[in-house]
Amino acid sequence: MSPKELLEKYKKGEISLTEALEHFPDRGIEEMGFATIDTDRLSRTGLPEVIYASGKTVEQVSLIAERMYQKGIDVLATRATPAMFESVKQRIPGAQYNELAKTITYKQSQTPATKGYIAIVAAGTSDIPVAEEAAETALFLGNRVEKIYDVGVAGIHRLFHRLELIRNARVIIVVAGMEGALASVVGGLVDKPVIGVPTSIGYGANFEGLSALLSMLNSCASGVSVVNIDNGFGAGCQASLINKL
């Protein structure tokens, strides 16, 4: 029961003050033994509780997802395996799986998407899994999304061909591996916030994304911020908060 519902019941005399107050100490806490679900995160931060599936067992992921579903919380699980999805689907029949993004999603109800959109720009086809995680996150959070893939600096004319679509976004996520140069290029062409996502795609001296991370952090283009390596989820969350300002 939400705080508003509790206060309405107290106002109408349906419950006593003592009964109403009894519900508040555990507000936002759903104990499961192996997990404690933050049921109040959406109202507190504007971003809901999300399941990071990596490192969890198939059963743990499916049980957490089921409890969230029962509590009326939309379900997003990142870094989820096909086996995890099959287990979740048994408990939540309407759940969806994006194999590239490795995300499981379930929405209790569909909400209208934002008027402004988030542009997700991926340098190469190999960067698409991280870009898809960002896209699934942004869509889950109620944003319009436009995807512009395989427009890296090795063929920069491909980027210019889609530049109007990128410039008209309210916020831009740029996903790039190798040397991570695309974030700086985009940052120098637009008047919108750019969120760089370095990926672990690249040969040995890429150091599993470290070179792209350092390139983006050292960008000379103003307005470029950076999330961690392969963190499409974090970029999707940050872009959603900006898009909804």
XYZ file of N, CA and C in Angstrom:
735
model
N 0.842 -1.188 0.000
C 0.000 0.000 0.000
C 0.887 1.252 0.000
N 0.589 2.192 -0.890
C 1.399 3.396 -1.007
C 1.120 4.344 0.155
N 2.075 5.285 0.436
C 1.837 6.270 1.487
C 0.564 7.071 1.260
N 0.277 7.392 -0.005
C -0.937 8.155 -0.317
C -2.178 7.369 0.069
N -2.184 6.074 -0.254
C -3.334 5.233 0.091
C -3.494 5.120 1.600
N -2.370 4.990 2.317
C -2.417 4.918 3.775
C -3.013 6.189 4.375
N -2.550 7.329 3.875
C -3.042 8.602 4.397
C -4.517 8.819 4.073
N -4.931 8.362 2.911
C -6.348 8.469 2.543
C -7.213 7.622 3.464
N -6.749 6.416 3.756
C -7.498 5.541 4.658
C -7.568 6.128 6.069
N -6.447 6.743 6.517
C -6.440 7.373 7.835
C -7.384 8.578 7.852
N -7.347 9.363 6.770
C -8.205 10.543 6.665
C -9.682 10.162 6.726
N -10.021 9.039 6.102
C -11.414 8.591 6.074
C -11.818 7.846 7.345
N -10.833 7.628 8.230
C -11.134 6.932 9.471
C -11.183 5.426 9.334
N -10.674 4.904 8.206
C -10.715 3.461 7.978
C -9.630 2.732 8.769
N -8.553 3.428 9.086
C -7.497 2.865 9.936
C -7.070 3.914 10.957
N -6.513 3.446 12.069
C -6.058 4.367 13.109
C -4.678 4.905 12.759
N -4.243 5.951 13.477
C -2.923 6.511 13.266
C -1.839 5.471 13.540
N -2.049 4.687 14.582
C -1.080 3.642 14.936
C -0.943 2.625 13.808
N -2.070 2.209 13.231
C -2.036 1.247 12.127
C -1.331 1.828 10.905
N -1.567 3.100 10.644
C -0.920 3.744 9.496
C 0.593 3.809 9.694
N 1.021 4.188 10.897
C 2.442 4.321 11.172
C 3.171 2.993 11.140
N 2.449 1.895 11.409
C 3.070 0.571 11.402
C 3.616 0.195 10.035
N 3.062 0.792 8.992
C 3.484 0.448 7.634
C 4.750 1.190 7.199
N 5.110 2.257 7.887
C 6.204 3.095 7.409
C 7.608 2.603 7.750
N 7.871 1.960 8.906
C 9.251 1.540 9.191
C 9.854 0.621 8.139
N 9.038 -0.246 7.533
C 9.545 -1.182 6.538
C 9.322 -0.690 5.108
N 8.975 0.574 4.977
C 8.721 1.131 3.658
C 9.949 0.964 2.760
N 9.752 0.359 1.597
C 10.833 0.214 0.636
C 11.693 -1.022 0.826
N 11.313 -1.908 1.762
C 12.129 -3.092 2.034
C 11.298 -4.359 1.836
N 11.757 -5.231 0.970
C 11.128 -6.533 0.754
C 12.195 -7.593 0.961
N 12.192 -8.194 2.135
C 13.208 -9.177 2.513
C 12.959 -10.529 1.851
N 14.041 -11.110 1.294
C 13.948 -12.444 0.694
C 15.035 -13.384 1.227
N 15.765 -12.957 2.221
C 16.843 -13.781 2.734
C 18.121 -13.566 1.952
N 18.156 -14.027 0.707
C 19.345 -13.871 -0.141
C 19.350 -12.530 -0.873
N 18.241 -11.791 -0.803
C 18.127 -10.493 -1.460
C 17.161 -9.608 -0.686
N 17.378 -8.297 -0.773
C 16.468 -7.325 -0.172
C 16.075 -6.334 -1.260
N 14.840 -6.437 -1.723
C 14.384 -5.619 -2.838
C 14.022 -4.220 -2.351
N 14.530 -3.220 -3.060
C 14.237 -1.822 -2.760
C 12.966 -1.431 -3.506
N 11.817 -1.627 -2.893
C 10.544 -1.403 -3.569
C 10.197 0.074 -3.718
N 10.908 0.946 -3.031
C 10.599 2.376 -3.030
C 11.553 3.181 -3.904
N 12.440 2.509 -4.620
C 13.500 3.220 -5.341
C 12.961 4.147 -6.419
N 11.924 3.719 -7.125
C 11.388 4.535 -8.215
C 10.874 5.870 -7.706
N 10.074 5.857 -6.641
C 9.524 7.105 -6.122
C 10.606 7.964 -5.471
N 11.672 7.319 -4.973
C 12.729 8.046 -4.283
C 13.747 8.665 -5.243
N 14.063 7.947 -6.327
C 15.153 8.372 -7.208
C 14.733 8.603 -8.658
N 13.533 8.175 -9.024
C 13.115 8.283 -10.418
C 13.573 7.115 -11.269
N 14.324 6.196 -10.669
C 14.785 4.981 -11.344
C 14.398 3.775 -10.491
N 13.850 2.724 -11.098
C 13.359 1.593 -10.317
C 14.455 0.614 -9.906
N 14.107 -0.290 -9.011
C 14.984 -1.413 -8.673
C 15.200 -2.259 -9.924
N 16.435 -2.672 -10.164
C 16.781 -3.478 -11.337
C 17.621 -4.661 -10.881
N 17.448 -5.796 -11.537
C 18.197 -7.007 -11.193
C 19.476 -7.076 -12.029
N 20.618 -7.072 -11.365
C 21.886 -7.346 -12.050
C 22.094 -8.850 -11.941
N 21.873 -9.562 -13.057
C 21.791 -11.016 -13.020
C 23.148 -11.713 -12.929
N 24.198 -11.074 -13.427
C 25.516 -11.700 -13.414
C 25.935 -12.031 -11.984
N 26.388 -13.257 -11.767
C 26.806 -13.695 -10.435
C 25.682 -14.305 -9.618
N 24.451 -14.147 -10.073
C 23.314 -14.758 -9.388
C 22.968 -16.079 -10.056
N 22.324 -16.975 -9.310
C 21.878 -18.239 -9.882
C 20.591 -18.022 -10.670
N 20.259 -19.000 -11.496
C 19.017 -18.940 -12.261
C 17.821 -18.816 -11.324
N 17.827 -19.597 -10.260
C 16.711 -19.565 -9.314
C 16.616 -18.220 -8.606
N 17.741 -17.660 -8.205
C 17.717 -16.369 -7.518
C 17.118 -15.291 -8.411
N 17.541 -15.246 -9.673
C 17.025 -14.235 -10.599
C 15.521 -14.400 -10.795
N 15.070 -15.629 -10.990
C 13.644 -15.855 -11.241
C 12.799 -15.566 -10.009
N 13.316 -15.864 -8.826
C 12.578 -15.594 -7.590
C 12.474 -14.091 -7.321
N 13.568 -13.369 -7.562
C 13.531 -11.921 -7.382
C 12.557 -11.292 -8.374
N 12.627 -11.726 -9.630
C 11.728 -11.203 -10.655
C 10.270 -11.479 -10.295
N 10.004 -12.680 -9.817
C 8.633 -13.033 -9.443
C 8.129 -12.170 -8.295
N 8.980 -11.932 -7.284
C 8.557 -11.106 -6.151
C 8.295 -9.661 -6.592
N 9.143 -9.146 -7.469
C 8.923 -7.799 -7.992
C 7.608 -7.727 -8.755
N 7.354 -8.738 -9.547
C 6.101 -8.820 -10.305
C 4.902 -8.833 -9.362
N 4.984 -9.617 -8.306
C 3.905 -9.710 -7.327
C 3.673 -8.393 -6.601
N 4.745 -7.613 -6.430
C 4.643 -6.321 -5.743
C 4.251 -5.189 -6.689
N 4.012 -5.521 -7.949
C 3.602 -4.508 -8.916
C 4.745 -3.682 -9.465
N 5.980 -4.205 -9.359
C 7.159 -3.483 -9.847
C 7.539 -4.004 -11.230
N 7.768 -3.097 -12.158
C 8.244 -3.509 -13.482
C 9.596 -4.194 -13.350
N 9.832 -5.188 -14.208
C 11.032 -6.021 -14.083
C 12.017 -5.734 -15.215
N 13.243 -5.407 -14.827
C 14.357 -5.338 -15.768
C 15.526 -6.081 -15.148
N 16.035 -7.071 -15.859
C 17.232 -7.795 -15.434
C 18.287 -7.633 -16.511
N 19.496 -7.228 -16.119
C 20.592 -7.067 -17.066
C 21.588 -8.210 -16.906
N 22.377 -8.450 -17.963
C 23.378 -9.517 -18.001
C 22.745 -10.874 -17.689
N 21.562 -11.079 -18.232
C 20.813 -12.316 -17.984
C 21.073 -13.342 -19.083
N 21.143 -14.600 -18.712
C 21.376 -15.692 -19.661
C 20.038 -16.217 -20.198
N 20.068 -16.945 -21.323
C 18.832 -17.569 -21.822
C 18.185 -18.481 -20.785
N 18.999 -19.204 -20.009
C 18.444 -20.085 -18.973
C 17.688 -19.286 -17.921
N 18.215 -18.123 -17.556
C 17.521 -17.255 -16.605
C 16.191 -16.795 -17.171
N 16.193 -16.432 -18.452
C 14.949 -15.988 -19.078
C 13.910 -17.096 -19.094
N 14.317 -18.300 -19.439
C 13.367 -19.412 -19.479
C 12.733 -19.632 -18.106
N 13.531 -19.481 -17.055
C 13.008 -19.651 -15.702
C 12.062 -18.508 -15.331
N 12.444 -17.279 -15.672
C 11.594 -16.119 -15.378
C 10.280 -16.220 -16.144
N 10.353 -16.662 -17.391
C 9.160 -16.751 -18.230
C 8.130 -17.715 -17.659
N 8.593 -18.741 -16.940
C 7.672 -19.678 -16.302
C 6.881 -18.989 -15.193
N 7.482 -17.995 -14.554
C 6.837 -17.280 -13.450
C 6.125 -16.013 -13.925
N 6.658 -15.412 -15.004
C 6.070 -14.186 -15.560
C 5.899 -14.415 -17.071
N 4.764 -14.957 -17.494
C 4.576 -15.357 -18.899
C 4.822 -14.248 -19.918
N 4.584 -12.998 -19.566
C 4.740 -11.911 -20.536
C 6.134 -11.338 -20.633
N 7.096 -11.931 -19.932
C 8.467 -11.400 -19.937
C 9.092 -11.502 -21.330
N 9.957 -10.539 -21.650
C 10.628 -10.494 -22.957
C 12.137 -10.586 -22.767
N 12.817 -11.156 -23.778
C 14.273 -11.305 -23.714
C 14.912 -10.728 -24.955
N 15.915 -9.870 -24.766
C 16.726 -9.357 -25.868
C 18.055 -10.098 -25.808
N 18.268 -10.986 -26.744
C 19.446 -11.855 -26.714
C 20.742 -11.059 -26.855
N 20.740 -10.015 -27.682
C 21.942 -9.207 -27.854
C 22.255 -8.412 -26.588
N 21.237 -7.770 -26.028
C 21.419 -6.944 -24.835
C 21.570 -7.773 -23.567
N 21.102 -9.032 -23.611
C 21.071 -9.914 -22.440
C 20.199 -9.315 -21.331
N 19.039 -8.792 -21.754
C 18.116 -8.191 -20.801
C 16.788 -8.939 -20.786
N 16.201 -9.025 -19.614
C 14.845 -9.536 -19.431
C 13.989 -8.354 -18.999
N 12.853 -8.159 -19.640
C 11.974 -7.054 -19.280
C 10.533 -7.514 -19.134
N 9.845 -6.865 -18.223
C 8.390 -7.048 -18.106
C 7.800 -5.759 -17.561
N 6.832 -5.209 -18.294
C 6.152 -3.984 -17.868
C 4.739 -4.338 -17.412
N 4.385 -3.860 -16.216
C 3.036 -4.101 -15.697
C 2.003 -3.420 -16.587
N 2.330 -2.226 -17.092
C 1.460 -1.503 -18.013
C 2.321 -0.617 -18.891
N 1.878 -0.374 -20.089
C 2.642 0.450 -21.014
C 2.353 1.924 -20.769
N 3.406 2.709 -20.601
C 3.268 4.148 -20.389
C 3.681 4.882 -21.657
N 3.060 6.035 -21.924
C 3.427 6.794 -23.130
C 4.906 7.174 -23.111
N 5.554 7.047 -24.242
C 6.971 7.390 -24.331
C 7.152 8.906 -24.333
N 8.333 9.346 -23.963
C 8.638 10.773 -23.928
C 8.547 11.385 -25.322
N 8.268 12.683 -25.356
C 8.231 13.398 -26.635
C 9.639 13.498 -27.215
N 10.578 13.941 -26.389
C 11.964 13.994 -26.826
C 12.566 12.598 -26.842
N 13.585 12.391 -27.652
C 14.148 11.048 -27.757
C 15.633 11.011 -27.429
N 16.093 9.808 -27.133
C 17.504 9.537 -26.875
C 18.091 8.891 -28.122
N 19.182 9.446 -28.641
C 19.882 8.839 -29.774
C 20.984 7.936 -29.226
N 21.010 6.713 -29.697
C 22.050 5.771 -29.287
C 22.909 5.467 -30.505
N 24.151 5.902 -30.434
C 25.061 5.829 -31.573
C 26.148 4.803 -31.266
N 26.256 3.782 -32.101
C 27.277 2.749 -31.914
C 28.319 2.848 -33.013
N 29.589 2.798 -32.630
C 30.672 2.936 -33.606
C 30.708 1.761 -34.573
N 30.656 0.537 -34.046
C 30.741 -0.643 -34.892
C 29.683 -1.669 -34.560
N 29.485 -2.615 -35.462
C 28.518 -3.688 -35.227
C 28.877 -4.485 -33.976
N 30.176 -4.609 -33.693
C 30.613 -5.350 -32.508
C 30.229 -4.644 -31.205
N 29.925 -3.353 -31.285
C 29.524 -2.583 -30.100
C 28.019 -2.657 -29.838
N 27.273 -3.275 -30.743
C 25.816 -3.275 -30.643
C 25.290 -3.918 -29.357
N 25.856 -5.021 -28.849
C 25.315 -5.577 -27.596
C 25.258 -4.564 -26.455
N 26.304 -3.741 -26.305
C 26.301 -2.715 -25.260
C 25.286 -1.622 -25.600
N 25.222 -1.250 -26.874
C 24.242 -0.250 -27.300
C 22.823 -0.746 -27.063
N 22.591 -2.033 -27.294
C 21.261 -2.603 -27.079
C 20.891 -2.623 -25.599
N 21.869 -2.842 -24.727
C 21.588 -2.765 -23.286
C 21.146 -1.352 -22.927
N 21.824 -0.356 -23.484
C 21.431 1.036 -23.247
C 20.038 1.307 -23.796
N 19.762 0.786 -24.987
C 18.457 1.008 -25.616
C 17.338 0.346 -24.824
N 17.541 -0.898 -24.411
C 16.515 -1.607 -23.640
C 16.250 -0.899 -22.316
N 17.302 -0.395 -21.697
C 17.152 0.336 -20.432
C 16.342 1.608 -20.640
N 16.707 2.371 -21.661
C 16.013 3.629 -21.931
C 14.548 3.395 -22.293
N 14.285 2.381 -23.096
C 12.896 2.045 -23.462
C 12.102 1.612 -22.238
N 12.713 0.802 -21.403
C 12.075 0.325 -20.177
C 11.677 1.491 -19.278
N 12.503 2.541 -19.283
C 12.253 3.708 -18.440
C 11.298 4.717 -19.081
N 10.753 4.360 -20.233
C 9.705 5.182 -20.845
C 10.178 6.231 -21.814
N 11.321 6.008 -22.438
C 11.874 6.982 -23.384
C 11.709 6.531 -24.831
N 11.562 7.507 -25.714
C 11.704 7.219 -27.141
C 13.185 7.040 -27.433
N 13.499 6.112 -28.320
C 14.889 5.802 -28.652
C 15.066 5.741 -30.167
N 16.136 6.340 -30.644
C 16.533 6.214 -32.048
C 17.930 5.594 -32.074
N 18.088 4.525 -32.862
C 19.361 3.816 -32.936
C 20.094 4.166 -34.226
N 21.356 4.510 -34.085
C 22.221 4.795 -35.236
C 23.470 3.934 -35.071
N 23.536 2.826 -35.813
C 24.587 1.843 -35.591
C 25.589 1.783 -36.747
N 26.815 1.400 -36.396
C 27.913 1.196 -37.331
C 28.261 2.480 -38.085
N 28.577 3.524 -37.316
C 28.926 4.818 -37.910
C 30.247 5.332 -37.325
N 31.189 4.421 -37.115
C 32.454 4.774 -36.473
C 33.373 5.614 -37.334
N 34.490 6.044 -36.738
C 35.381 7.004 -37.389
C 36.126 6.424 -38.586
N 36.169 5.114 -38.739
C 36.846 4.529 -39.899
C 36.118 4.859 -41.202
N 34.828 5.188 -41.083
C 34.035 5.641 -42.235
C 33.138 6.769 -41.767
N 33.743 7.901 -41.447
C 33.051 8.987 -40.754
C 31.893 9.553 -41.564
N 31.905 9.364 -42.900
C 30.801 9.861 -43.731
C 29.480 9.204 -43.352
N 29.543 8.008 -42.782
C 28.319 7.320 -42.347
C 27.652 8.077 -41.208
N 28.462 8.680 -40.343
C 27.934 9.481 -39.245
C 27.255 10.737 -39.774
N 27.901 11.417 -40.696
C 27.339 12.653 -41.248
C 26.010 12.390 -41.951
N 25.863 11.213 -42.512
C 24.627 10.848 -43.204
C 23.448 10.805 -42.230
N 23.718 10.561 -40.934
C 22.646 10.459 -39.923
C 22.686 11.604 -38.911
N 23.428 12.652 -39.251
C 23.715 13.705 -38.272
C 22.475 14.461 -37.825
N 21.528 14.700 -38.708
C 20.322 15.444 -38.325
C 19.533 14.699 -37.256
N 19.408 13.385 -37.423
C 18.696 12.576 -36.440
C 19.405 12.632 -35.085
N 20.722 12.620 -35.115
C 21.497 12.688 -33.874
C 21.353 14.054 -33.218
N 21.457 15.103 -34.002
C 21.397 16.463 -33.456
C 20.035 16.798 -32.844
N 18.980 16.202 -33.330
C 17.637 16.497 -32.836
C 17.277 15.749 -31.560
N 18.151 14.869 -31.092
C 17.903 14.152 -29.836
C 18.092 15.102 -28.668
N 17.484 14.774 -27.532
C 17.674 15.577 -26.321
C 18.960 15.188 -25.597
N 19.368 13.945 -25.768
C 20.620 13.456 -25.177
C 21.118 12.323 -26.065
N 22.435 12.164 -26.141
C 23.032 11.199 -27.067
C 23.959 10.259 -26.306
N 23.767 8.975 -26.516
C 24.663 7.955 -25.973
C 25.569 7.483 -27.103
N 26.874 7.555 -26.892
C 27.824 7.110 -27.913
C 28.585 5.896 -27.386
N 28.459 4.783 -28.082
C 29.058 3.511 -27.667
C 30.190 3.178 -28.622
N 31.416 3.033 -28.103
C 32.559 2.792 -28.987
C 33.665 2.035 -28.272
N 34.288 1.107 -29.001
C 35.454 0.390 -28.502
C 36.704 0.900 -29.201
N 37.657 -0.018 -29.463
C 38.925 0.375 -30.084
C 39.532 1.567 -29.329
N 39.700 2.718 -30.017
C 40.268 3.898 -29.355
C 39.196 4.826 -28.792
N 37.918 4.517 -29.036
C 36.821 5.288 -28.437
C 36.694 6.713 -28.936
N 37.140 6.985 -30.163
C 37.191 8.362 -30.665
C 35.821 8.945 -30.990
N 34.832 8.085 -31.227
C 33.545 8.572 -31.711
C 32.864 9.533 -30.735
N 33.041 9.327 -29.439
C 32.400 10.216 -28.466
C 32.876 11.653 -28.637
N 34.178 11.846 -28.843
C 34.718 13.189 -29.061
C 34.208 13.794 -30.359
N 34.133 12.971 -31.405
C 33.650 13.466 -32.698
C 32.215 13.955 -32.566
N 31.365 13.148 -31.975
C 29.962 13.535 -31.808
C 29.859 14.753 -30.892
N 30.635 14.753 -29.809
C 30.606 15.873 -28.888
C 30.960 17.203 -29.537
N 31.775 17.156 -30.577
C 32.172 18.374 -31.284
C 31.198 18.812 -32.354
N 30.109 18.053 -32.538
C 29.155 18.358 -33.604
C 27.758 18.709 -33.104
N 27.496 18.528 -31.812
C 26.133 18.694 -31.294
C 26.111 19.659 -30.111
N 24.901 20.165 -29.805
C 24.723 21.048 -28.650
C 23.899 20.362 -27.559
N 24.003 19.033 -27.491
C 23.267 18.227 -26.519
C 24.252 17.441 -25.648
N 23.819 17.008 -24.471
C 24.700 16.186 -23.633
C 25.059 14.879 -24.338
N 26.315 14.498 -24.253
C 26.788 13.243 -24.839
C 27.306 12.349 -23.712
N 26.808 11.126 -23.671
C 27.262 10.139 -22.686
C 28.081 9.093 -23.411
N 29.366 9.033 -23.113
C 30.241 8.063 -23.758
C 30.229 6.734 -23.018
N 30.130 5.653 -23.787
C 30.191 4.303 -23.222
C 31.345 3.560 -23.894
N 32.485 3.439 -23.241
C 33.591 2.667 -23.817
C 33.271 1.175 -23.756
N 33.609 0.452 -24.808
C 33.369 -0.993 -24.784
C 34.697 -1.746 -24.775
N 34.615 -3.001 -24.433
C 35.810 -3.847 -24.347
C 36.201 -4.437 -25.693
N 35.581 -3.932 -26.764
C 35.888 -4.400 -28.119
C 37.208 -3.804 -28.604
N 38.127 -4.639 -29.065
C 39.387 -4.142 -29.604
C 40.499 -5.166 -29.461
N 41.617 -4.898 -30.113
C 42.779 -5.775 -30.042
C 43.552 -5.539 -28.744
N 44.642 -6.230 -28.574
C 45.367 -6.288 -27.306
C 45.603 -4.987 -26.585
N 46.094 -3.964 -27.288
C 46.402 -2.699 -26.638
C 45.151 -1.918 -26.245
N 43.994 -2.434 -26.618
C 42.741 -1.861 -26.142
C 42.554 -2.120 -24.645
N 43.273 -3.145 -24.137
C 43.225 -3.502 -22.720
C 41.793 -3.682 -22.219
N 40.989 -4.412 -23.031
C 39.604 -4.748 -22.674
C 38.772 -3.503 -22.356
N 38.991 -2.450 -23.118
C 38.180 -1.241 -22.989
C 38.860 -0.096 -22.275
N 40.005 -0.343 -21.668
C 40.683 0.714 -20.915
C 41.129 1.856 -21.824
N 41.617 1.537 -23.011
C 42.070 2.598 -23.919
C 40.900 3.480 -24.344
N 39.751 2.858 -24.633
C 38.564 3.634 -25.018
C 38.070 4.478 -23.844
N 38.117 3.923 -22.644
C 37.711 4.661 -21.445
C 38.577 5.899 -21.255
N 39.899 5.727 -21.348
C 40.803 6.854 -21.147
C 40.644 7.907 -22.248
N 40.416 7.451 -23.476
C 40.196 8.400 -24.578
C 38.970 9.260 -24.320
N 37.887 8.614 -23.886
C 36.653 9.367 -23.632
C 36.806 10.295 -22.435
N 37.490 9.839 -21.398
C 37.708 10.689 -20.227
C 38.568 11.900 -20.566
N 39.458 11.737 -21.556
C 40.350 12.819 -21.962
C 39.824 13.600 -23.159
N 38.539 13.433 -23.457
C 37.960 14.107 -24.615
C 38.125 15.618 -24.525
N 38.500 16.233 -25.636
C 38.623 17.688 -25.676
C 37.297 18.338 -26.058
N 36.279 17.531 -26.358
C 34.954 18.062 -26.689
C 34.181 18.340 -25.403
N 33.666 19.549 -25.288
C 32.873 19.893 -24.105
C 31.538 19.144 -24.135
N 31.009 18.858 -22.949
C 29.687 18.236 -22.879
C 29.690 16.739 -22.962
N 30.869 16.111 -22.916
C 30.958 14.650 -22.955
C 31.209 14.124 -21.543
N 30.321 13.285 -21.059
C 30.551 12.578 -19.795
C 30.692 11.096 -20.119
N 31.195 10.320 -19.169
C 31.562 8.933 -19.458
C 31.100 8.001 -18.344
N 30.569 6.844 -18.731
C 30.259 5.793 -17.770
C 31.319 4.695 -17.887
N 31.183 3.658 -17.101
C 32.189 2.605 -17.054
C 32.171 1.731 -18.316
N 33.186 0.939 -18.480
C 33.340 0.069 -19.640
C 32.154 -0.893 -19.757
N 31.556 -0.945 -20.939
C 30.434 -1.832 -21.262
C 29.166 -1.536 -20.458
N 29.095 -0.372 -19.815
C 27.948 -0.068 -18.955
C 26.821 0.618 -19.717
N 26.201 -0.115 -20.617
C 25.058 0.419 -21.350
C 23.901 0.751 -20.433
N 23.722 -0.059 -19.394
C 22.649 0.181 -18.433
C 22.800 1.545 -17.758
N 23.988 1.834 -17.262
C 24.221 3.109 -16.593
C 23.976 4.293 -17.516
N 24.404 4.160 -18.771
C 24.187 5.230 -19.746
C 22.702 5.429 -20.014
N 21.959 4.321 -20.114
C 20.513 4.411 -20.347
C 19.803 5.109 -19.206
N 20.215 4.822 -17.981
C 19.620 5.470 -16.801
C 19.912 6.969 -16.793
N 21.173 7.326 -17.012
C 21.552 8.746 -16.995
C 20.860 9.510 -18.112
N 20.791 8.920 -19.288
C 20.136 9.582 -20.418
C 18.643 9.769 -20.131
N 18.032 8.805 -19.484
C 16.610 8.909 -19.142
C 16.365 10.070 -18.188
N 17.197 10.215 -17.178
C 17.042 11.321 -16.223
C 17.178 12.673 -16.941
N 18.122 12.769 -17.873
C 18.308 14.017 -18.621
C 17.116 14.266 -19.535
N 16.680 13.238 -20.237
C 15.583 13.377 -21.188
C 14.276 13.796 -20.522
N 14.103 13.448 -19.252
C 12.858 13.743 -18.550
C 12.919 15.022 -17.725
N 14.030 15.747 -17.781
C 14.115 17.005 -17.034
C 13.064 18.005 -17.531
